[in-house]
Short mmCIF file of C-alpha atoms and ligand atoms in Angstrom, two decimals:
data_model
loop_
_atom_site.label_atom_id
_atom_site.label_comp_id
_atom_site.label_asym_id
_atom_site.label_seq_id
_atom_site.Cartn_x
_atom_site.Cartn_y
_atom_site.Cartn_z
CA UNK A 18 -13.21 12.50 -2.17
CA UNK A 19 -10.59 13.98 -0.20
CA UNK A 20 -6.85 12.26 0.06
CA UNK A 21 -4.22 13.19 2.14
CA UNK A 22 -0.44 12.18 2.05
CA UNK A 23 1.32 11.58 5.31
CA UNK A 24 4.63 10.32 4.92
CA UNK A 25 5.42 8.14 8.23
CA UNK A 26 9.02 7.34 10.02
CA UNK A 27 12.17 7.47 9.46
CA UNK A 28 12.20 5.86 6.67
CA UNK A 29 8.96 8.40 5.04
CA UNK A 30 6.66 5.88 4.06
CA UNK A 31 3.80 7.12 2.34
CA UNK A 32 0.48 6.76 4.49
CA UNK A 33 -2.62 7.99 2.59
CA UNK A 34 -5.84 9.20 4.18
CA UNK A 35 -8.93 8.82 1.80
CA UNK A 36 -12.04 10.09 3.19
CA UNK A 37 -15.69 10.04 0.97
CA UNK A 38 -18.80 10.92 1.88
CA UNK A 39 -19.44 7.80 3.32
CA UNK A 40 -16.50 5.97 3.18
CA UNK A 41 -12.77 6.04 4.56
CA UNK A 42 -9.54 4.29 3.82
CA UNK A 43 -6.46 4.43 5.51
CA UNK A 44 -3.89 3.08 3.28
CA UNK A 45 -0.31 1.98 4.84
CA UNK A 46 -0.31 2.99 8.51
CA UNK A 47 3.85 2.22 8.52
CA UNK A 48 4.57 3.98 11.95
CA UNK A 49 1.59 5.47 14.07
CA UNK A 50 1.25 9.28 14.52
CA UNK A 51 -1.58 10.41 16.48
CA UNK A 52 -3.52 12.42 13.48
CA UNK A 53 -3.93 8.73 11.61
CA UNK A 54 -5.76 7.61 14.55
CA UNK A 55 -7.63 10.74 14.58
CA UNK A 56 -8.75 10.46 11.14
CA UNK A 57 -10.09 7.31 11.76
CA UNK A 58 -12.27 8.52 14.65
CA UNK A 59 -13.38 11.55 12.76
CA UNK A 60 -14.36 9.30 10.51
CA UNK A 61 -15.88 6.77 12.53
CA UNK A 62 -19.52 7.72 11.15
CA UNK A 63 -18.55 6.18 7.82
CA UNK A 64 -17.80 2.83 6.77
CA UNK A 65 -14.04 2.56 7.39
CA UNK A 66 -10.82 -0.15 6.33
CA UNK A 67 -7.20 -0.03 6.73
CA UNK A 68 -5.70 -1.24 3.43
CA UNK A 69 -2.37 -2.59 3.44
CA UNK A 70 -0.31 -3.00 -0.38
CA UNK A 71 2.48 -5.50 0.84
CA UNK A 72 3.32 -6.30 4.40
CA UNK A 73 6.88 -5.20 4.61
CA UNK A 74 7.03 -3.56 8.05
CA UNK A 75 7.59 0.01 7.06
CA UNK A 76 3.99 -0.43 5.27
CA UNK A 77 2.55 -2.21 8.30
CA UNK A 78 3.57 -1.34 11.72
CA UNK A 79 0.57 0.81 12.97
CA UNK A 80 -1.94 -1.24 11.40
CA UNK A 81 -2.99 -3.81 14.57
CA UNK A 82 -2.42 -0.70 17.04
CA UNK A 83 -5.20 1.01 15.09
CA UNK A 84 -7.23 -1.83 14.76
CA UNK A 85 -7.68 -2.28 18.63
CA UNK A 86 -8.07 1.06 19.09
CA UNK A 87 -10.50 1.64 16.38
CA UNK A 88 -12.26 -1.23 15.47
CA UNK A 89 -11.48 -0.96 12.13
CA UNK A 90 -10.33 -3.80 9.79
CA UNK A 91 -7.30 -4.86 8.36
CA UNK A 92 -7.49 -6.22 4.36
CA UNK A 93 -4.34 -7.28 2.81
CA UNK A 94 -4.05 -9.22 -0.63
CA UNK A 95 -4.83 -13.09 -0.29
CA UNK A 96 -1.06 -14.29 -0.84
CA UNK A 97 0.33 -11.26 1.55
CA UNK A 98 -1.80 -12.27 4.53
CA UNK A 99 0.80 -14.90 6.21
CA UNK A 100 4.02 -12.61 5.82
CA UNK A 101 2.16 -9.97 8.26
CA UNK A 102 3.25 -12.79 10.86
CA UNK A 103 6.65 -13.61 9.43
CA UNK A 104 10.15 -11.32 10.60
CA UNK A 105 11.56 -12.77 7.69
CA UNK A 106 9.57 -11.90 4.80
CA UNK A 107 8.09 -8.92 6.50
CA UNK A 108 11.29 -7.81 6.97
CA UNK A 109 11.05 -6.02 10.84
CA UNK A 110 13.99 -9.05 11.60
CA UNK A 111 16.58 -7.61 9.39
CA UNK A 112 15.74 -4.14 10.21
CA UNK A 113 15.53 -4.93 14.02
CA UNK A 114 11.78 -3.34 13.98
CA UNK A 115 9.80 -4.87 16.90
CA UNK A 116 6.58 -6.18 15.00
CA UNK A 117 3.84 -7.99 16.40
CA UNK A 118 2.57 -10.82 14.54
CA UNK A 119 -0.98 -10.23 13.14
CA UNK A 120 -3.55 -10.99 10.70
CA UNK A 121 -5.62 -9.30 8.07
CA UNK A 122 -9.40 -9.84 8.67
CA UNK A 123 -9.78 -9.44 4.97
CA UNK A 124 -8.12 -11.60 2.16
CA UNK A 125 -8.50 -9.60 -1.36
CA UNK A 126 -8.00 -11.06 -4.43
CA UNK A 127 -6.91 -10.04 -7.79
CA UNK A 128 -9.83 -7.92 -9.77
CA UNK A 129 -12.53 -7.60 -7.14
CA UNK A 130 -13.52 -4.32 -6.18
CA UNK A 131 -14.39 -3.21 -3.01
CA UNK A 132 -17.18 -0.73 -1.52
CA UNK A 133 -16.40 1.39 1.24
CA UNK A 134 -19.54 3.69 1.71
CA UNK A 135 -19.15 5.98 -1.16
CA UNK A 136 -15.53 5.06 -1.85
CA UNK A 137 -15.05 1.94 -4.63
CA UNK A 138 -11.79 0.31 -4.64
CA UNK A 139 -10.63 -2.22 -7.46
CA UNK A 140 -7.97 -4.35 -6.54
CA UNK A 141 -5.20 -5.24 -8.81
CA UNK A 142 -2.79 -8.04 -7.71
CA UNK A 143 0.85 -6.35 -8.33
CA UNK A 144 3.42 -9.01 -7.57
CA UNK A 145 7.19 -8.37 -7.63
CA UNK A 146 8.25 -6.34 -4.85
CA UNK A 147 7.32 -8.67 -2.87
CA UNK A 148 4.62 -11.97 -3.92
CA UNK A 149 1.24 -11.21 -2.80
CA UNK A 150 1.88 -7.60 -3.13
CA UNK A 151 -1.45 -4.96 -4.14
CA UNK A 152 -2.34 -1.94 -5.32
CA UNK A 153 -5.78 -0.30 -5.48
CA UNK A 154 -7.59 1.58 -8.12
CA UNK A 155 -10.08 4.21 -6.98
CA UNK A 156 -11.12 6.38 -9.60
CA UNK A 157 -8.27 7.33 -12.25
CA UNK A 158 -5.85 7.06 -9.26
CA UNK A 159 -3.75 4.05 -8.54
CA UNK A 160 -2.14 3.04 -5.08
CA UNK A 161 0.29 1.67 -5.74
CA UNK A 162 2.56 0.62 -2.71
CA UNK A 163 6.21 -0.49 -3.66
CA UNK A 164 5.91 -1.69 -6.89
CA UNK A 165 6.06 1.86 -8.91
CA UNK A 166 7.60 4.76 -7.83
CA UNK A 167 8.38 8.20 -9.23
CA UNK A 168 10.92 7.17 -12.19
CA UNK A 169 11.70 4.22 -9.98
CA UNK A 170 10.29 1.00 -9.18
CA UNK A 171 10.64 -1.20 -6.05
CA UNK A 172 13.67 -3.53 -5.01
CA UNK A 173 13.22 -7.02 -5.70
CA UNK A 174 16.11 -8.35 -3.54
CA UNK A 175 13.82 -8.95 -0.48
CA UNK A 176 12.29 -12.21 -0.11
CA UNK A 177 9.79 -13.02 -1.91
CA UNK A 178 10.88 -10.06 -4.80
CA UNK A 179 11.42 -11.19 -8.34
CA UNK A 180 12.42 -8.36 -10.97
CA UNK A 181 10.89 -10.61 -13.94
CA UNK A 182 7.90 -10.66 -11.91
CA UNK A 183 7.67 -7.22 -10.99
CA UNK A 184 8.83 -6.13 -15.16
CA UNK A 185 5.52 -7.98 -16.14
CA UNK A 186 3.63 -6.34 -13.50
CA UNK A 187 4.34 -2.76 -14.25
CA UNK A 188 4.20 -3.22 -17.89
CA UNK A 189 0.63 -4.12 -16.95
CA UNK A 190 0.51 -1.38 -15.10
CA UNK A 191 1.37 0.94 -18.15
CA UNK A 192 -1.90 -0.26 -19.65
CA UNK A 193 -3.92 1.77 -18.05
CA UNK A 194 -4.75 5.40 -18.70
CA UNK A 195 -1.91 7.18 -19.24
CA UNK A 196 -3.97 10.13 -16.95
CA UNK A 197 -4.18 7.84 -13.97
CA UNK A 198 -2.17 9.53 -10.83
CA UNK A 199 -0.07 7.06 -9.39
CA UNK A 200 0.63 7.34 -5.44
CA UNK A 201 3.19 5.39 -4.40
CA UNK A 202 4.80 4.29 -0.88
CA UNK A 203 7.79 6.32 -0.60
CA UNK A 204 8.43 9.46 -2.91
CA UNK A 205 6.34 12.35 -4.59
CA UNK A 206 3.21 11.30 -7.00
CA UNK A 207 3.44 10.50 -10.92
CA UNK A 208 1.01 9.23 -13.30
CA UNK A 209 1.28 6.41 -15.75
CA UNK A 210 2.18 8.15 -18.67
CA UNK A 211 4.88 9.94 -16.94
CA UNK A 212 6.40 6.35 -15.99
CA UNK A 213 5.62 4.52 -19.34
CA UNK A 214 7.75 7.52 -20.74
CA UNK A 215 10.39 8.27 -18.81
CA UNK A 216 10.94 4.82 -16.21
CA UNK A 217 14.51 4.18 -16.55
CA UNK A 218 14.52 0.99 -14.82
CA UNK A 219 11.14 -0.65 -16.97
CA UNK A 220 10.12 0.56 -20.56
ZN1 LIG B 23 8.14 -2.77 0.50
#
């Protein structure tokens, strides 16, 4: 399995390319940039899904311009799905983002795990950041969107956010192997024993 980072706009959201033998993921198409749409026609032998973590616009804005262009579908988590269509929650209001409203073709729910070809996805329902919020699990690396970052975790002052949420949710998080990479939205890559060790903001 090959992954590839491709931070995305001005604000440098974190876009990640997975491709398998079989199987490819696109995982927060934020902004568009023609070599995400290229990835997905390279890959357009394979089984293929855009997967979206939380629908704030910065994590969403390509997503429907792909999916006409490619074919592919959208899957956001089952509580997420109706803020893809809301300037409020999803934010592209307050930062004056012109956004479409659209909807997932896929609802995902807490602890199912998805097949893409090859590539086997578990999701993990993360909210916090914002309520219906993701991340995914392939392998002994976690996706993990806005709710952990590198020594960091995500603001909770958006609707929808909730820090008491989000505490419980990354303490979860710190269950799992202390090995597992984590790949956030914004910022450089960390693992879980890094944060469980050295999170200033949840310990
Ligand atoms: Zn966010």
């Amino acid at each position: 399995m090959e992954i590839k980072r491709i931070p995305l706009g001005d604000i440098q959201v974190n876009c990640y390319l997975v491709a398998g033998e079989s199987g490819a993921l696109l995982i927060d198409p934020g902004f568009f940039a023609p070599e995400i749409e290229e990835f997905l026609n390279e890959n357009a032998g394979k089984e293929r899904l855009i997967l979206l973590t939380h629908a704030h616009y910065d994590h969403i804005g390509a997503a429907e311009r792909l999916r006409e262009a490619t074919d592919v579908k959208i899957a956001v988590g089952e509580y997420e799905n109706s803020f893809l269509s809301d300037p409020d929650v999803n934010l592209s209001r307050m930062f004056g983002y012109k956004l479409n409203p659209f909807s997932a073709d896929i609802l995902l729910k807490d602890g199912e795990t998805l097949q893409v070809g090859d590539i086997c996805a578990g999701v993990m329902h993360t909210p916090g950041h914002t309520s219906g919020g993701v991340s995914f699990l392939i392998g002994n690396i976690l996706f993990s969107g806005d709710t952990l970052f590198y020594h960091s975790i995500g603001r909770t002052d958006f609707p929808t956010g909730d820090y008491g949420v989000l505490s419980k949710t990354v303490k979860k998080l710190y269950e799992l192997d202390g090995n597992t990479a984590v790949l956030s939205g914004h910022g450089p890559e960390t693992t879980i024993a890094e944060e469980k060790n050295n999170n200033p903001y949840i310990r």
